[in-house]
Every structure is written in structure tokens, then in C-alpha cells.
Coordinates of C-alpha atoms in Angstrom, one line a residue:
Chain T
G16 CA -5.9 -27.0 36.7
Q17 CA -3.0 -25.9 36.0
Q18 CA -1.1 -25.9 33.0
V19 CA 2.4 -25.9 34.4
M20 CA 3.9 -27.5 37.1
Q21 CA 6.5 -25.3 39.0
I22 CA 9.4 -26.7 41.0
P23 CA 10.9 -26.6 43.9
Q24 CA 7.7 -24.7 45.8
Y25 CA 10.4 -23.6 48.3
Q26 CA 14.2 -23.1 48.2
H27 CA 16.5 -21.9 51.2
V28 CA 19.9 -20.9 50.1
Q29 CA 22.8 -19.3 51.7
E30 CA 23.7 -15.7 50.6
G31 CA 26.4 -16.3 47.1
E32 CA 24.5 -19.5 46.2
D33 CA 22.9 -20.2 43.2
F34 CA 19.4 -20.7 42.8
T35 CA 17.2 -22.2 40.1
T36 CA 13.5 -22.8 39.6
Y37 CA 11.6 -24.9 36.7
C38 CA 8.7 -24.7 34.8
N39 CA 7.6 -27.3 33.2
S40 CA 4.2 -28.4 30.8
S41 CA 2.7 -31.3 29.4
T42 CA 1.8 -29.3 25.8
T43 CA 4.1 -26.9 23.9
L44 CA 3.8 -23.3 24.6
S45 CA 3.9 -20.2 22.6
N46 CA 5.6 -18.6 25.1
I47 CA 6.2 -17.7 28.6
Q48 CA 6.3 -15.4 31.1
W49 CA 8.3 -14.9 34.3
Y50 CA 7.2 -12.1 37.5
K51 CA 8.5 -11.7 41.0
Q52 CA 6.8 -10.8 44.0
R53 CA 8.4 -9.4 47.0
P54 CA 7.1 -10.3 50.3
G55 CA 4.1 -8.1 51.1
G56 CA 4.0 -7.3 47.5
H57 CA 2.3 -8.0 44.3
P58 CA 3.7 -10.0 40.9
V59 CA 6.1 -7.8 38.6
F60 CA 6.8 -8.6 35.6
L61 CA 10.5 -9.7 34.7
I62 CA 10.3 -11.2 30.7
Q63 CA 8.8 -12.8 28.4
L64 CA 10.6 -16.0 26.4
V65 CA 8.8 -16.7 23.3
K66 CA 11.4 -18.4 20.5
S67 CA 12.8 -22.5 21.2
G68 CA 16.1 -22.6 22.9
E69 CA 15.6 -18.8 23.9
V70 CA 18.2 -17.4 26.5
K71 CA 18.3 -14.4 28.6
K72 CA 19.9 -12.6 30.8
Q73 CA 19.5 -9.4 33.1
K74 CA 22.4 -9.0 35.7
R75 CA 22.4 -11.8 37.8
L76 CA 19.3 -13.7 36.2
T77 CA 19.1 -15.7 33.5
F78 CA 16.2 -17.0 32.3
Q79 CA 16.0 -20.1 29.6
F80 CA 13.1 -21.5 26.9
G81 CA 13.9 -25.0 26.1
E82 CA 14.2 -26.5 22.5
A83 CA 10.8 -28.2 22.7
K84 CA 9.5 -25.1 24.5
K85 CA 7.6 -27.5 27.4
N86 CA 9.8 -26.1 30.1
S87 CA 11.7 -22.8 31.1
S88 CA 14.0 -22.0 34.0
L89 CA 15.3 -19.2 36.2
H90 CA 18.7 -19.1 37.7
I91 CA 20.1 -17.0 39.7
T92 CA 23.7 -16.4 40.2
A93 CA 25.3 -15.4 43.6
T94 CA 21.9 -14.9 45.5
Q95 CA 21.7 -11.6 47.3
T96 CA 18.8 -10.4 50.1
T97 CA 17.1 -8.4 47.6
D98 CA 16.4 -11.7 45.8
V99 CA 13.6 -13.0 48.0
G100 CA 10.4 -13.3 47.3
T101 CA 8.2 -15.7 45.2
Y102 CA 9.1 -15.9 41.7
F103 CA 6.2 -17.3 39.4
C104 CA 6.1 -18.6 35.4
A105 CA 3.2 -17.8 33.7
V106 CA 1.8 -19.3 30.1
S107 CA -0.6 -18.3 27.5
R108 CA -3.7 -20.0 27.2
Y109 CA -7.3 -19.9 25.1
G110 CA -5.6 -16.2 23.7
N111 CA -4.6 -13.2 26.4
K112 CA -5.4 -15.4 29.5
L113 CA -2.5 -15.8 31.9
V114 CA -2.1 -19.2 33.6
F115 CA 0.3 -19.2 36.6
G116 CA 2.7 -21.6 38.1
A117 CA 2.6 -22.1 41.9
G118 CA 5.6 -20.3 42.5
T119 CA 8.9 -21.0 43.7
I120 CA 9.2 -19.3 47.3
L121 CA 12.6 -17.9 47.8
R122 CA 14.6 -16.8 51.1
V123 CA 18.2 -16.0 51.5
K124 CA 20.5 -16.5 54.4
S125 CA 22.8 -13.5 55.2
Chain G
D29 CA 4.4 3.7 34.4
V30 CA 1.0 1.8 34.7
K31 CA -0.9 2.7 37.5
V32 CA -3.4 -0.4 38.6
T33 CA -5.3 0.9 42.1
Q34 CA -7.1 -1.6 44.3
S35 CA -9.7 0.3 46.2
S36 CA -9.0 -1.6 49.7
R37 CA -5.7 -3.5 50.8
Y38 CA -7.1 -5.0 54.3
L39 CA -11.2 -6.1 54.4
V40 CA -12.9 -7.9 56.6
K41 CA -16.4 -8.8 56.2
R42 CA -19.2 -11.8 57.3
T43 CA -20.4 -14.6 56.0
G44 CA -23.3 -13.7 53.6
E45 CA -22.9 -10.3 53.1
K46 CA -22.5 -8.7 49.4
V47 CA -18.9 -7.8 48.6
F48 CA -17.7 -5.4 46.3
L49 CA -13.8 -5.3 45.4
E50 CA -13.1 -2.3 42.8
C51 CA -10.4 -1.9 40.6
V52 CA -9.3 1.0 38.5
Q53 CA -6.5 1.3 35.9
D54 CA -5.0 4.5 34.7
M55 CA -3.5 3.4 31.0
D56 CA -5.8 2.7 28.6
H57 CA -5.4 -0.8 28.8
E58 CA -8.2 -3.0 27.3
N59 CA -7.7 -6.2 29.6
M60 CA -8.7 -6.5 32.9
F61 CA -8.2 -9.5 35.2
W62 CA -9.0 -10.8 38.8
Y63 CA -7.0 -13.5 40.6
R64 CA -7.0 -15.5 44.3
Q65 CA -4.2 -15.9 45.4
D66 CA -4.1 -18.5 48.1
P67 CA -0.7 -20.0 49.8
G68 CA 0.6 -23.2 47.4
L69 CA -2.0 -22.7 44.7
G70 CA 0.0 -19.5 42.9
L71 CA -2.5 -17.2 41.4
R72 CA -5.6 -18.9 39.8
L73 CA -7.6 -16.6 37.2
I74 CA -11.1 -15.4 38.5
Y75 CA -13.1 -13.9 35.7
F76 CA -11.0 -11.3 33.1
S77 CA -12.2 -8.4 30.5
Y78 CA -11.1 -7.8 27.4
D79 CA -13.5 -4.6 26.6
V80 CA -16.4 -3.1 28.5
K81 CA -19.7 -5.4 29.2
M82 CA -17.3 -7.8 28.1
K83 CA -16.7 -10.8 30.8
E84 CA -15.1 -14.0 30.5
K85 CA -14.5 -16.6 33.4
G86 CA -11.7 -17.8 34.7
D87 CA -10.6 -21.1 36.1
I88 CA -12.7 -20.7 39.2
P89 CA -16.0 -18.3 38.8
E90 CA -18.0 -20.1 41.0
G91 CA -19.4 -17.7 44.0
Y92 CA -18.2 -14.8 41.6
S93 CA -19.3 -11.9 39.1
V94 CA -17.7 -9.2 37.5
S95 CA -18.4 -5.7 36.3
R96 CA -17.1 -3.4 33.8
E97 CA -19.4 -0.7 32.9
K98 CA -16.3 1.6 32.1
K99 CA -13.0 0.9 30.7
E100 CA -10.5 1.9 33.3
R101 CA -12.6 0.1 36.1
F102 CA -13.3 -3.6 36.9
S103 CA -14.8 -4.6 40.1
L104 CA -15.3 -8.3 41.6
I105 CA -18.2 -8.9 43.2
L106 CA -18.5 -11.6 46.2
E107 CA -22.6 -12.4 45.9
S108 CA -22.4 -14.3 49.3
A109 CA -19.2 -13.8 51.0
S110 CA -18.1 -17.5 52.2
T111 CA -15.1 -18.6 54.4
N112 CA -13.3 -20.9 51.7
Q113 CA -13.6 -16.9 50.2
T114 CA -11.0 -15.7 52.5
S115 CA -7.8 -14.9 50.6
M116 CA -5.5 -12.6 49.1
Y117 CA -7.3 -11.1 45.4
L118 CA -5.3 -9.2 42.7
C119 CA -6.4 -7.2 39.7
A120 CA -4.4 -6.8 37.1
S121 CA -4.3 -5.1 33.4
S122 CA -3.0 -5.3 30.2
L123 CA -2.6 -3.3 27.0
S124 CA -4.4 -5.4 24.1
P125 CA -6.7 -7.8 23.5
G126 CA -6.4 -10.9 21.6
A127 CA -2.3 -10.8 22.0
T128 CA -1.1 -13.9 24.0
N129 CA 2.0 -11.9 24.8
E130 CA 0.9 -8.9 26.6
K131 CA 3.0 -9.0 30.8
L132 CA 0.7 -7.9 33.2
F133 CA 0.3 -5.1 35.7
F134 CA -0.7 -5.5 39.3
G135 CA -2.5 -3.8 41.6
S136 CA -1.3 -4.3 45.1
G137 CA -3.9 -6.9 46.0
T138 CA -6.8 -6.9 48.7
Q139 CA -6.4 -9.6 51.5
L140 CA -9.9 -10.7 52.1
S141 CA -11.0 -12.4 55.3
V142 CA -14.7 -13.5 55.6
L143 CA -15.6 -14.6 59.3

């Protein structure tokens, strides 16, 4: 089974509203990656978090890794229509195998 | 930029047929992966390979096999296709074996329908 729970499964926001997706693990993670998949596209790497409590920003996107390294979040400030897609977290297991969360589908109403 | 190419974007096969999905990467990556993507289930790992002729089972290998005869090419084989193998298949590659933090580069995917 999957090693990470990702919530929510789906979110529909008004353009300009904020959006957050969460990944939670029952075990301590070595690192976590985030990917974005546009509708009809393939997953594209966004970022990797490694350190406890780490916070990284990419323009309107803020990524956090929990202090216990068991959870992570992706927050988008003031969503735009270009943000639509599915956001996945992924964690390493048994070396170089990546296990993906189920993904959060984001839809933005303009 | 890394390019991962999957041979077909859409494929329709009949139950019982043998199906080959091909994937080629052009950046000399050691690791290659096959995932299937289904709504609500995310990406599930079928098989991966960290070197030529080496393979390891992922989470859902049943009904599938793989072949890696050359470093750049990783093939997924459905020996006898079944309707529950209708899915989007994604190939991916990453740079080096043994590293736990290598990002994946994905191909565009193959939408397989088994009738």
C-alpha cells in the first residue's frame, strides 16, 4: 500500500483564493518530493525537501517539511488558472523507489 | 533537458493479446521506472531497473514483465492483456542508483485500453 496519505483529494477554488495540499506519513521520511501534472500532461518535478522544518518558496508556491519529517504541505497563494492540475507528493522507499501519494486535483474558477 | 519518449500515446488492444510498451531516455540515466496511473490511486510502481539487465518488482508487478537490454530503453510487457490493465502507463528515469533523492523525469504516457 501507499506510504503517504494525501489530502484533500479534490479542491475547487475561486481564482485569487489560496490552496493547500497535505501529505502525511506514519513513519519518518528521509525526504519528500512534489510534482505537478497539468491536465493531459505528465508529472513534472517541482521541489525536494530534506531537512526537518524546511521551508522553500517558488514564487507563489510555499513548500514545508514538518519538524518530525512525517508531513509536508504545498501552499499556493492567490491561485491562477495556470495552477490547475494534480499535485503529488512522493517519498523514497527502499533506496531509489519513489512512492507517490494519490494526488490532489486543483480546479480554479475564473 | 532530459527527454523520455514513450512509443505510443494511445493504444487499444484485445483481451489476451501480448502488449509491448516502449520507453527510451536520452540522458544516460541509470534508473528507469514504469508506473500506472489510475484516478484516485495516484501513481503505482510496477517495475523498476537500476542497470542494464537488472530489474526489481514494484508494488503491483502481477501480470507484467519488463526488459532492459540497453541502458536507454526500458520495455513493459503485458503477457496476456486483461481489462483491468486498462490504464495510463508512465515511464520515468532518474540519474543514479543508490541515491534516495533523485528526481524523476517522466514520459508523456501511454493510455492503454484493453477491450
